[in-house]
XYZ file of C-alpha atoms in Angstrom:
716
model
C -10.281 -50.320 21.633
C -9.726 -46.899 20.013
C -7.401 -46.462 17.044
C -5.016 -43.525 17.447
C -3.406 -41.517 14.618
C -0.315 -39.348 15.052
C 0.401 -37.161 11.988
C 3.127 -34.640 11.075
C 4.185 -32.472 8.130
C 7.631 -30.985 7.435
C 9.770 -29.857 4.520
C 12.694 -32.021 3.301
C 14.985 -29.885 5.483
C 12.589 -30.130 8.434
C 10.356 -27.372 9.740
C 13.298 -25.387 11.092
C 15.214 -25.665 7.798
C 12.169 -24.388 5.906
C 11.890 -21.467 8.332
C 15.584 -20.655 8.708
C 15.972 -20.073 4.975
C 13.963 -16.862 5.379
C 15.563 -13.606 4.233
C 12.803 -11.232 5.337
C 10.232 -11.050 8.124
C 7.503 -11.871 5.611
C 9.406 -15.003 4.559
C 9.582 -16.048 8.208
C 5.847 -15.511 8.616
C 5.033 -17.288 5.333
C 7.084 -20.350 6.332
C 5.188 -20.726 9.593
C 1.814 -19.847 8.101
C 2.044 -22.316 5.210
C 3.092 -25.168 7.499
C 0.280 -24.349 9.930
C -2.296 -23.942 7.143
C -1.393 -27.230 5.433
C -1.532 -29.026 8.778
C -4.986 -27.498 9.299
C -6.016 -28.678 5.809
C -5.108 -32.229 6.825
C -7.123 -31.937 10.058
C -10.094 -30.506 8.191
C -10.033 -33.333 5.634
C -10.025 -35.899 8.427
C -12.955 -34.323 10.257
C -15.020 -33.308 7.214
C -14.712 -36.814 5.789
C -15.901 -38.379 9.023
C -12.655 -40.313 9.455
C -12.114 -39.284 13.069
C -11.850 -36.524 15.683
C -8.861 -34.352 16.592
C -7.650 -34.874 20.167
C -4.641 -32.551 20.032
C -4.525 -29.631 19.407
C -7.854 -28.110 20.451
C -9.140 -26.744 17.137
C -12.727 -25.669 17.792
C -11.948 -22.079 18.841
C -8.581 -21.742 17.146
C -8.549 -18.518 15.053
C -6.916 -20.132 11.998
C -9.408 -23.002 12.137
C -12.296 -20.540 12.404
C -10.983 -18.568 9.408
C -10.881 -21.754 7.327
C -14.560 -22.198 8.175
C -15.474 -18.614 7.277
C -15.757 -17.336 10.857
C -14.012 -14.491 12.654
C -12.006 -15.202 15.789
C -13.531 -12.205 17.600
C -17.138 -13.280 17.031
C -17.961 -10.207 14.932
C -19.884 -10.229 11.690
C -18.063 -10.150 8.374
C -15.361 -12.160 6.629
C -12.410 -13.491 8.651
C -9.066 -11.668 8.496
C -6.866 -13.910 10.652
C -3.326 -14.280 9.287
C -1.050 -15.861 11.939
C -0.283 -19.570 12.035
C -1.732 -20.975 15.259
C -1.909 -24.722 14.650
C 1.189 -26.935 15.029
C 2.612 -29.090 12.256
C 1.431 -32.272 13.997
C -1.787 -33.569 15.486
C -3.304 -36.569 17.237
C -6.693 -38.003 16.315
C -8.997 -40.843 17.277
C -9.981 -42.621 14.053
C -13.417 -43.947 13.273
C -12.299 -45.378 9.907
C -8.672 -46.609 10.040
C -9.075 -48.335 6.659
C -8.909 -44.920 4.952
C -5.194 -44.710 5.754
C -3.213 -46.672 3.212
C 0.495 -46.639 2.303
C 2.327 -44.247 -0.048
C 0.217 -41.199 0.688
C -3.097 -42.919 0.044
C -4.956 -41.263 2.899
C -7.276 -38.245 3.162
C -4.804 -36.082 5.095
C -1.901 -36.503 2.668
C -4.217 -35.988 -0.299
C -5.537 -32.750 1.195
C -2.015 -31.408 1.707
C -0.985 -32.256 -1.860
C -4.139 -30.749 -3.367
C -3.962 -27.468 -1.447
C -0.210 -27.058 -1.954
C -0.544 -27.724 -5.682
C -3.443 -25.284 -5.935
C -1.467 -22.523 -4.230
C 1.645 -23.237 -6.301
C -0.414 -23.204 -9.500
C -1.801 -19.762 -8.632
C 1.732 -18.417 -8.096
C 2.934 -20.028 -11.333
C 0.126 -18.635 -13.463
C 0.235 -15.159 -11.937
C 3.966 -14.501 -11.714
C 6.104 -17.156 -13.416
C 4.329 -18.471 -16.513
C 4.667 -15.199 -18.497
C 8.445 -15.307 -17.882
C 8.876 -19.058 -18.472
C 9.795 -18.707 -22.197
C 12.921 -16.832 -21.055
C 14.060 -19.826 -18.999
C 15.660 -23.160 -19.841
C 13.280 -25.901 -18.747
C 11.610 -23.706 -16.128
C 8.373 -25.698 -16.059
C 10.246 -28.983 -15.571
C 12.165 -27.499 -12.642
C 8.961 -26.102 -11.150
C 7.083 -29.390 -11.463
C 9.979 -31.415 -10.029
C 10.400 -29.178 -6.986
C 6.740 -28.618 -6.142
C 5.620 -32.234 -6.525
C 6.300 -34.176 -3.361
C 7.964 -31.238 -1.615
C 6.373 -31.937 1.768
C 7.542 -34.776 3.995
C 4.467 -36.320 5.666
C 4.760 -38.925 8.419
C 2.000 -40.685 10.321
C 1.530 -43.667 12.599
C -1.675 -45.361 13.699
C -2.321 -48.089 16.219
C -4.488 -49.206 19.087
C -4.646 -46.828 22.038
C -2.246 -48.179 24.706
C -4.040 -46.009 27.315
C -0.780 -45.259 29.092
C 0.452 -42.318 26.994
C 3.227 -44.332 25.337
C 1.746 -43.541 21.908
C 3.327 -40.094 22.270
C 6.638 -41.639 21.174
C 5.249 -43.288 18.034
C 5.864 -40.374 15.716
C 9.426 -39.821 16.926
C 10.170 -43.484 16.213
C 8.526 -43.196 12.803
C 10.706 -40.213 11.909
C 13.797 -42.358 12.477
C 12.554 -44.585 9.676
C 12.834 -42.087 6.838
C 10.537 -42.822 3.923
C 10.788 -39.392 2.247
C 13.782 -39.784 -0.052
C 15.170 -36.504 -1.387
C 15.924 -36.377 -5.078
C 19.506 -36.540 -6.264
C 21.492 -33.334 -5.953
C 19.889 -30.689 -8.104
C 21.958 -29.290 -10.982
C 22.764 -25.735 -11.976
C 22.842 -22.591 -9.844
C 21.111 -22.906 -6.517
C 18.407 -20.956 -4.718
C 19.394 -18.035 -2.468
C 16.780 -19.056 0.106
C 16.668 -22.877 0.006
C 20.211 -23.784 -0.940
C 19.556 -27.455 -1.790
C 17.254 -26.500 -4.667
C 18.085 -25.271 -8.166
C 17.060 -21.728 -9.022
C 14.150 -21.567 -11.431
C 15.568 -20.118 -14.654
C 17.621 -23.210 -15.499
C 20.485 -21.104 -16.866
C 23.970 -21.557 -15.365
C 26.213 -18.550 -14.848
C 29.378 -20.685 -14.872
C 28.529 -21.712 -18.445
C 28.421 -18.128 -19.659
C 24.624 -17.900 -19.372
C 24.500 -15.064 -16.834
C 22.742 -12.685 -19.234
C 20.080 -15.310 -19.997
C 19.562 -15.926 -16.299
C 19.281 -12.195 -15.616
C 16.801 -11.814 -18.472
C 14.543 -14.483 -16.950
C 14.527 -12.881 -13.512
C 13.983 -9.433 -14.994
C 10.887 -10.847 -16.691
C 9.672 -12.315 -13.384
C 10.240 -9.014 -11.579
C 8.406 -7.156 -14.328
C 5.404 -9.461 -13.940
C 5.437 -9.106 -10.156
C 5.613 -5.328 -10.485
C 2.594 -5.297 -12.797
C 0.560 -7.281 -10.275
C 1.531 -5.547 -7.049
C 1.847 -1.951 -8.258
C 0.793 -1.429 -11.894
C 0.100 2.277 -11.341
C 3.635 3.143 -10.231
C 5.173 5.592 -12.653
C 8.701 5.128 -11.271
C 10.282 1.779 -12.163
C 13.765 2.658 -10.907
C 13.197 1.511 -7.332
C 14.297 -2.008 -6.444
C 11.324 -4.324 -6.137
C 10.975 -5.515 -2.556
C 9.345 -8.803 -3.582
C 12.402 -10.062 -5.503
C 15.582 -8.060 -5.222
C 17.978 -7.851 -8.152
C 20.391 -10.352 -6.600
C 17.750 -12.940 -5.640
C 17.318 -16.077 -7.744
C 14.895 -18.490 -6.135
C 13.606 -22.057 -6.431
C 9.951 -23.004 -6.904
C 9.131 -23.649 -3.193
C 10.933 -20.449 -2.188
C 9.063 -18.484 -4.841
C 5.724 -19.809 -3.582
C 6.700 -18.767 -0.066
C 7.858 -15.342 -1.220
C 5.054 -14.493 -3.654
C 1.827 -16.106 -2.470
C 1.112 -13.078 -0.196
C 1.232 -10.943 -3.376
C -1.525 -12.848 -5.158
C -4.611 -10.749 -5.902
C -7.043 -10.988 -3.007
C -9.669 -12.814 -5.062
C -7.156 -15.553 -5.899
C -6.111 -15.862 -2.275
C -9.752 -16.297 -1.315
C -10.176 -19.099 -3.867
C -7.079 -20.940 -2.652
C -7.210 -20.380 1.111
C -10.928 -19.813 1.605
C -10.490 -16.325 3.062
C -8.269 -13.241 2.665
C -5.651 -12.993 5.453
C -5.541 -9.481 6.952
C -8.360 -8.373 4.661
C -8.520 -6.282 1.496
C -6.192 -3.448 0.647
C -7.839 -0.077 0.130
C -6.952 1.658 -3.121
C -8.757 4.429 -4.921
C -9.674 3.647 -8.502
C -9.065 -0.114 -8.405
C -11.180 -3.063 -7.372
C -9.757 -4.335 -4.042
C -10.051 -7.965 -5.150
C -7.613 -7.276 -8.010
C -4.974 -6.041 -5.559
C -2.768 -8.062 -3.224
C -4.241 -8.326 0.268
C -2.855 -6.440 3.256
C -0.898 -9.564 4.176
C 1.625 -8.539 1.523
C 2.899 -5.805 3.820
C 5.229 -6.734 6.660
C 7.732 -4.555 8.492
C 11.432 -4.801 7.763
C 14.008 -5.472 10.462
C 15.173 -1.862 10.056
C 11.620 -0.704 10.717
C 11.344 -2.770 13.916
C 14.635 -1.229 15.042
C 13.467 2.316 14.274
C 10.027 2.082 15.925
C 10.989 3.333 19.435
C 12.748 6.395 18.055
C 9.966 7.097 15.544
C 7.384 7.166 18.328
C 9.570 9.301 20.584
C 10.254 11.727 17.736
C 6.554 12.078 16.977
C 5.788 12.788 20.626
C 8.539 15.409 20.854
C 8.535 17.137 17.444
C 5.377 16.205 15.516
C 5.647 19.121 13.089
C 9.179 18.145 12.095
C 8.029 14.532 11.660
C 5.152 15.673 9.469
C 7.536 17.680 7.284
C 9.828 14.651 6.962
C 6.934 12.367 6.070
C 5.674 14.728 3.378
C 9.156 15.059 1.878
C 9.585 11.281 1.712
C 6.256 10.757 0.019
C 6.715 13.546 -2.505
C 10.276 12.609 -3.467
C 10.252 8.800 -3.132
C 6.590 7.869 -3.258
C 6.669 4.113 -3.871
C 9.349 3.020 -1.368
C 7.947 5.362 1.261
C 4.836 3.197 1.493
C 6.741 -0.083 1.637
C 5.461 -0.767 5.166
C 1.999 0.413 4.045
C 0.108 -1.313 6.841
C 1.812 -0.921 10.199
C 1.719 -3.874 12.586
C 2.768 -1.558 15.434
C -0.161 -0.909 17.753
C 1.081 2.464 19.013
C 0.978 3.894 15.486
C -2.404 2.352 14.727
C -3.834 3.789 17.935
C -2.671 7.364 17.364
C -5.660 9.518 16.488
C -3.809 11.767 14.060
C -3.816 10.809 10.384
C -0.421 12.477 10.003
C 0.977 10.340 12.831
C -0.259 7.169 11.163
C 1.240 8.261 7.836
C 4.559 8.912 9.575
C 4.367 5.414 11.043
C 4.069 3.919 7.554
C 7.381 5.273 6.284
C 9.958 2.680 5.313
C 12.319 1.867 8.177
C 15.401 2.533 6.036
C 14.471 6.224 5.875
C 15.565 6.631 9.506
C 19.127 5.364 9.012
C 21.616 7.568 7.215
C 23.906 4.673 6.288
C 21.079 2.865 4.484
C 20.153 5.989 2.531
C 23.798 6.608 1.647
C 24.207 3.025 0.402
C 21.026 3.308 -1.665
C 22.224 6.520 -3.337
C 25.658 5.035 -4.038
C 24.178 1.874 -5.579
C 21.894 3.935 -7.805
C 24.859 5.975 -9.036
C 26.850 2.819 -9.787
C 23.979 1.282 -11.733
C 23.495 4.533 -13.643
C 27.171 4.567 -14.575
C 26.995 0.984 -15.866
C 23.997 1.871 -18.079
C 25.276 5.212 -19.333
C 26.147 3.849 -22.785
C 23.539 1.109 -23.279
C 20.458 2.726 -21.714
C 21.018 6.467 -21.186
C 17.355 7.174 -20.422
C 17.268 4.723 -17.525
C 20.664 5.946 -16.348
C 19.243 9.472 -16.178
C 16.272 8.250 -14.106
C 18.591 6.415 -11.724
C 20.758 9.496 -11.200
C 17.641 11.558 -10.532
C 16.483 9.037 -7.991
C 19.903 9.072 -6.331
C 19.644 12.846 -6.030
C 16.253 12.506 -4.320
C 17.646 9.939 -1.876
C 20.402 12.397 -0.978
C 17.735 15.041 -0.396
C 15.988 12.667 2.025
C 19.301 12.301 3.875
C 19.217 16.052 4.354
C 15.616 15.913 5.568
C 16.567 13.180 8.060
C 19.422 15.324 9.380
C 16.980 18.193 9.954
C 14.513 15.905 11.754
C 17.280 14.573 13.992
C 18.424 18.089 14.793
C 14.890 19.203 15.708
C 14.558 16.184 17.994
C 17.979 16.802 19.552
C 17.185 20.431 20.364
C 13.928 19.402 21.967
C 15.076 16.523 24.178
C 18.820 16.845 24.798
C 18.544 19.268 27.759
C 16.625 16.579 29.666
C 19.021 13.701 28.981
C 21.976 12.267 30.823
C 25.153 11.886 28.708
C 24.603 8.171 28.034
C 20.952 8.735 27.120
C 22.109 11.061 24.353
C 22.977 7.951 22.331
C 19.234 7.612 21.736
C 19.101 10.896 19.824
C 19.188 8.754 16.678
C 17.413 5.472 15.991
C 19.112 2.313 17.229
C 19.920 -0.210 14.464
C 18.999 -3.138 16.750
C 15.732 -5.074 16.938
C 14.756 -8.249 18.810
C 13.682 -11.731 17.734
C 12.009 -13.791 20.461
C 11.285 -17.520 20.190
C 9.656 -19.492 23.017
C 8.756 -23.137 23.414
C 7.218 -25.220 26.191
C 9.641 -27.541 27.977
C 9.289 -31.293 27.420
C 5.790 -30.836 26.017
C 5.896 -34.318 24.449
C 6.507 -35.974 27.814
C 3.828 -33.803 29.360
C 1.277 -34.903 26.766
C 2.226 -38.552 27.235
C 1.686 -38.293 30.987
C -1.687 -36.600 30.741
C -2.788 -38.949 27.952
C -2.269 -41.851 30.298
C -4.309 -40.014 32.928
C -7.075 -39.146 30.452
C -6.370 -35.393 30.660
C -4.972 -34.768 27.181
C -7.963 -32.657 26.218
C -7.415 -30.424 29.243
C -3.825 -29.717 28.144
C -5.004 -28.950 24.602
C -7.482 -26.425 25.970
C -4.837 -24.894 28.242
C -2.467 -24.401 25.307
C -5.289 -22.873 23.269
C -5.927 -20.381 26.095
C -2.249 -19.472 26.084
C -2.206 -19.029 22.303
C -5.273 -16.813 22.566
C -3.348 -14.329 24.728
C -0.132 -14.163 22.723
C -1.234 -11.660 20.080
C -2.462 -9.215 22.722
C 0.760 -9.461 24.738
C 3.097 -9.190 21.739
C 1.314 -6.695 19.511
C -1.144 -4.665 21.558
C 0.939 -4.331 24.721
C 4.541 -4.529 23.428
C 4.361 -3.106 19.872
C 5.725 -6.333 18.408
C 4.993 -8.250 15.234
C 3.731 -11.775 15.858
C 4.901 -14.340 13.310
C 3.585 -17.574 14.838
C 1.710 -18.668 17.952
C 0.720 -22.327 17.947
C 0.382 -24.586 20.974
C 3.391 -23.910 23.194
C 5.429 -22.223 20.435
C 5.835 -18.451 19.886
C 7.883 -16.468 17.359
C 7.816 -12.665 17.348
C 9.809 -9.591 16.363
C 9.914 -6.749 18.867
C 11.375 -3.292 19.381
C 14.453 -3.635 21.552
C 13.062 -1.941 24.718
C 10.023 -4.223 25.041
C 11.577 -7.607 24.244
C 12.527 -8.763 27.753
C 9.250 -7.559 29.348
C 7.404 -9.398 26.570
C 9.246 -12.665 27.272
C 8.460 -12.358 30.990
C 4.776 -11.622 30.291
C 4.454 -14.558 27.876
C 6.001 -16.925 30.396
C 3.520 -15.805 33.036
C 0.634 -16.247 30.594
C 1.846 -19.786 29.858
C 2.049 -20.677 33.553
C -1.402 -19.200 34.193
C -2.920 -21.107 31.268
C -1.378 -24.397 32.429
C -2.289 -23.911 36.083
C -5.320 -26.199 35.963
C -3.332 -29.167 34.632
C -0.192 -28.616 36.732
C -1.608 -30.717 39.568
C -1.803 -33.763 37.297
C 1.946 -33.692 36.575
C 5.030 -34.788 38.487
C 6.697 -31.454 37.693
C 5.079 -28.069 37.000
C 4.983 -27.082 33.306
C 7.613 -24.547 32.244
C 8.610 -22.667 29.105
C 11.983 -21.481 27.789
C 13.024 -18.643 25.489
C 15.732 -17.597 23.062
C 16.114 -13.842 22.552
C 18.416 -12.208 20.005
C 19.139 -8.490 19.831
C 20.356 -8.174 16.245
C 21.727 -5.387 14.059
C 19.656 -5.031 10.901
C 22.756 -5.733 8.779
C 23.039 -9.273 10.196
C 21.311 -11.667 7.737
C 17.910 -12.682 9.053
C 18.612 -16.370 8.414
C 21.610 -16.068 10.768
C 19.459 -14.397 13.420
C 16.778 -17.102 13.170
C 19.354 -19.887 13.545
C 20.931 -18.102 16.503
C 17.576 -17.684 18.246
C 16.801 -21.379 17.785
C 20.234 -22.413 19.064
C 19.812 -20.178 22.110
C 16.463 -21.793 22.841
C 17.380 -25.437 22.236
C 21.077 -25.681 23.080
C 21.632 -22.923 25.642
C 18.355 -22.360 27.515
C 17.038 -25.937 27.447
C 20.007 -28.295 27.161
C 22.689 -26.091 28.672
C 20.815 -24.424 31.522
C 18.250 -27.080 32.358
C 15.037 -25.589 30.882
C 12.709 -22.994 32.407
C 15.327 -20.541 31.136
C 15.928 -17.607 28.825
C 19.090 -17.237 26.742
C 19.977 -13.808 25.335
C 22.603 -12.702 22.832
C 23.636 -9.500 21.073
C 24.513 -10.015 17.412
C 26.509 -7.366 15.567
C 27.734 -7.567 11.954
C 31.144 -8.496 13.378
C 29.710 -11.382 15.412
C 28.323 -12.127 18.871
C 29.000 -9.304 21.355
C 27.669 -11.079 24.449
C 25.672 -14.162 25.401
C 23.797 -14.661 28.651
C 21.514 -17.291 30.124
C 19.550 -17.669 33.317
C 16.530 -19.579 34.474
C 13.305 -17.820 35.367
C 13.867 -18.974 38.956
C 14.946 -16.415 41.577
C 18.347 -16.618 43.174
C 18.165 -18.402 46.513
C 18.959 -16.658 49.823
C 17.858 -13.225 48.630
C 16.124 -10.496 50.562
C 12.336 -10.922 50.866
C 11.541 -8.151 48.372
C 13.781 -9.782 45.747
C 13.209 -13.457 46.464
C 10.366 -13.712 43.938
C 12.282 -12.133 41.060
C 14.639 -13.922 38.696
C 17.820 -12.336 37.314
C 16.078 -11.543 34.015
C 13.406 -9.620 35.940
C 16.159 -7.240 37.090
C 17.678 -6.692 33.627
C 15.532 -3.709 32.596
C 16.095 -2.044 35.977
C 19.865 -2.380 35.613
C 19.735 -1.069 32.039
C 17.778 1.994 33.166
C 20.328 2.547 35.924
C 23.133 2.439 33.340
C 21.248 4.985 31.225
C 20.933 7.439 34.126
C 24.280 6.897 35.863
C 27.407 7.825 33.905
C 29.642 6.310 36.619
C 28.527 2.809 35.628
C 31.090 2.097 32.939
C 31.680 -0.905 30.730
C 35.399 -0.705 31.525
C 34.649 -1.909 35.056
C 33.045 -5.060 33.631
C 35.969 -5.747 31.303
C 38.461 -5.093 34.108
C 36.662 -7.637 36.259
C 36.850 -10.178 33.466
C 40.511 -9.541 32.620
C 41.897 -9.204 36.147
C 39.737 -11.552 38.178
C 38.654 -14.272 35.771
C 40.183 -17.009 37.944
C 38.574 -15.520 41.064
C 35.196 -15.367 39.367
C 35.536 -19.048 38.475
C 36.351 -19.972 42.083
C 33.644 -17.795 43.675
C 31.134 -18.406 40.879
C 28.251 -19.292 43.197
C 29.218 -17.316 46.321
C 27.482 -13.960 46.123
C 28.961 -12.529 49.315
C 32.565 -13.140 48.254
C 31.914 -11.867 44.748
C 30.351 -8.722 46.144
C 33.465 -8.001 48.224
C 35.804 -8.503 45.257
C 33.676 -6.356 42.966
C 33.301 -3.585 45.542
C 37.054 -3.501 46.052
C 37.597 -3.084 42.306
C 34.805 -0.507 42.044
C 36.119 1.829 44.770
C 39.760 1.523 43.687
C 41.146 5.055 43.526
C 38.186 6.492 45.454
C 38.140 7.878 48.980
C 36.254 5.040 50.617
C 32.977 3.530 49.570
C 29.436 4.805 49.883
C 25.968 3.307 50.109
C 25.573 4.223 46.437
C 28.597 2.087 45.534
C 27.130 -0.879 47.396
C 23.784 -0.406 45.649
C 25.463 -0.351 42.232
C 27.244 -3.653 42.850
C 24.101 -5.170 44.352
C 22.050 -4.248 41.264
C 24.746 -5.671 38.998
C 24.833 -8.936 40.937
C 21.033 -9.192 40.766
C 21.494 -9.731 37.017
C 24.879 -11.453 36.847
C 24.129 -13.956 39.619
C 22.124 -16.236 37.351
C 20.365 -19.491 38.131
C 20.137 -22.837 36.359
C 16.947 -24.796 35.847
C 17.453 -26.571 39.170
C 18.077 -23.312 41.049
C 21.887 -23.445 41.256
C 23.597 -20.025 41.248
C 26.131 -19.273 38.485
C 27.912 -15.924 38.045
C 27.771 -14.604 34.448
C 29.346 -11.219 33.827
C 27.707 -11.020 30.379
C 24.510 -9.882 32.104
C 26.132 -6.532 32.857
C 27.354 -6.162 29.274
C 23.870 -6.781 27.904
C 22.321 -4.329 30.383
C 24.797 -1.668 29.264
C 24.018 -2.481 25.618
C 20.292 -2.046 26.294
C 20.941 1.315 27.955
C 22.916 2.487 24.928
C 20.042 1.498 22.638
C 16.997 3.062 24.253
C 16.161 1.270 27.510
C 15.954 3.960 30.158
C 15.227 6.590 27.524
C 12.570 5.259 25.150
C 11.059 2.367 27.097
C 8.275 4.104 29.033
C 5.760 3.032 26.380
C 7.979 4.934 23.951
C 7.062 8.247 25.453
C 9.530 11.017 24.722
C 11.656 12.133 27.690
C 10.024 15.580 27.405
C 6.404 16.644 26.977
C 5.137 16.646 23.412
C 6.018 19.836 21.599
C 5.600 21.519 18.280
C 9.076 20.946 16.948
C 10.354 24.381 17.848
């Protein structure tokens, strides 16, 4: 009888806790990548040592697995460049040598994780932290304590029951916690992983703030020398560690390992994710790899407007780009390597350079805040460091000049496109501050695997999930201008420009269903997938957005609405503006042309209608909520009655109703008449609010593959 192994890795706070501590998109990617890579290291150790074979997931053609073996995922010659985590944090294997798995981490998989994690942490320590350690108070002791035993590894092995019941072994094992966290850590705590002490060892409450600041200044200086030693201007705030960030050892590994010189990354990982960075006059291996560069949330928000502006007024965009690079050279290349396909695919070098500008350059409030902060810092240093204060004031002046350049670019764009816009579309004359975070996860995948394992079809499901994963990058990045953070098994995490987020979720769901089609016949219920989608203002902390997206997925779409659902929210700095959920199932008893479409399929259409039609006002939606809330509760699943009530409110004060009025209410109900996972109809007025929000932020104006609403011009 076969011996089965179920294995899993997580941080002390769990995988989601490790991920949700992220403060930047690169942190989010690094969390997922490191977990996926360490899981792959465990699988590789098991297979290379001849201890067994992996049953789930299917690893043979996985791009991360291929990269670890020196092969490209696209079959081309040359070194691998893959950089997205694609393997889950757990696996199932059939063991040929069960005796190799002893207690207390005495097994090849746990040893491989410890060795690779320690090797990566050591590279970060030696490159960035060790030169600053003399400025700390017991920094090495803190580092060693936090890095050693950081990962929580659980595994269970036993004889194959041949009925799929082994799928529950690992969940039972997790209830028996053997990974005991250390006692509460002393001192000031990490800004990213709040349960851990920050690395300097100094405590601000004890009057040691200056010592703590001195340590982190030394770390930032070392990071600056590694990532950009040729920069003549040291007044810009280092993106890798901001002045207010004080991090723990695990958080620092997560934050800084992408900044290791490419040659060191190759030694630790086995390949260079995203490939070498091009730089005249320096050896590429001495520089951080391209994987250092990830877009900001402000950049993802600005992308639709940037593309539309380039299409409409390319000369004005070129002038703006040249001004940014001449006045603020280092920050202007913060994005440096655009993940946005539309910019990469533009033939013009000037267009690509424009696409590499920092996202903050397109928002006047961010530039104003930057200039104000520089002036304040200059004032505080006027007596103690007058030379630096002078440099800071000069930099503030240049930032203000960029504000003027942005105003001129906006004006050129306005003159070009405004004559072709409806009044509501004019809100898109400046970049929207909202971007989208999409998370998706297969429904009840554990139960599904247990069922097919009992039927001997587990391998078929693994292959189906691999086919789905293989399509995700194309759908997210090449077709929707998104930035893929993770795509492993049935799990997807991606950042997207606001106009393409809902179409991307719909396309990914269809790809999942298509990939699982061959195994659907072996199941009692067809496989489904759910999604959480957050439209967030760039001022909302990313950790808050990540938690919200996960809650939407787990608590609203899956638990609350019965799976096979998508939950959507709009998050402003003041809080949640609207929250909406519907299943991907169509509303029952609809006309034949609409019976195959779910409410979310109609969302973009309604948003475009709001953009074109000034008569569709938000006040109507709020009036319905305030005046008829009790009626909406009573008629919540009766479309015909709701339509009559809403039409009566809509035509109030008008001379009768028209076919256009009926169409407007019908289109609104197509979105607001949502469905649960079992097909039950539920009226949710928030759908109209979200459609109006989308219209105000580019849908209906910038969503036709980001083409400008007028033919491309010369900026005149």
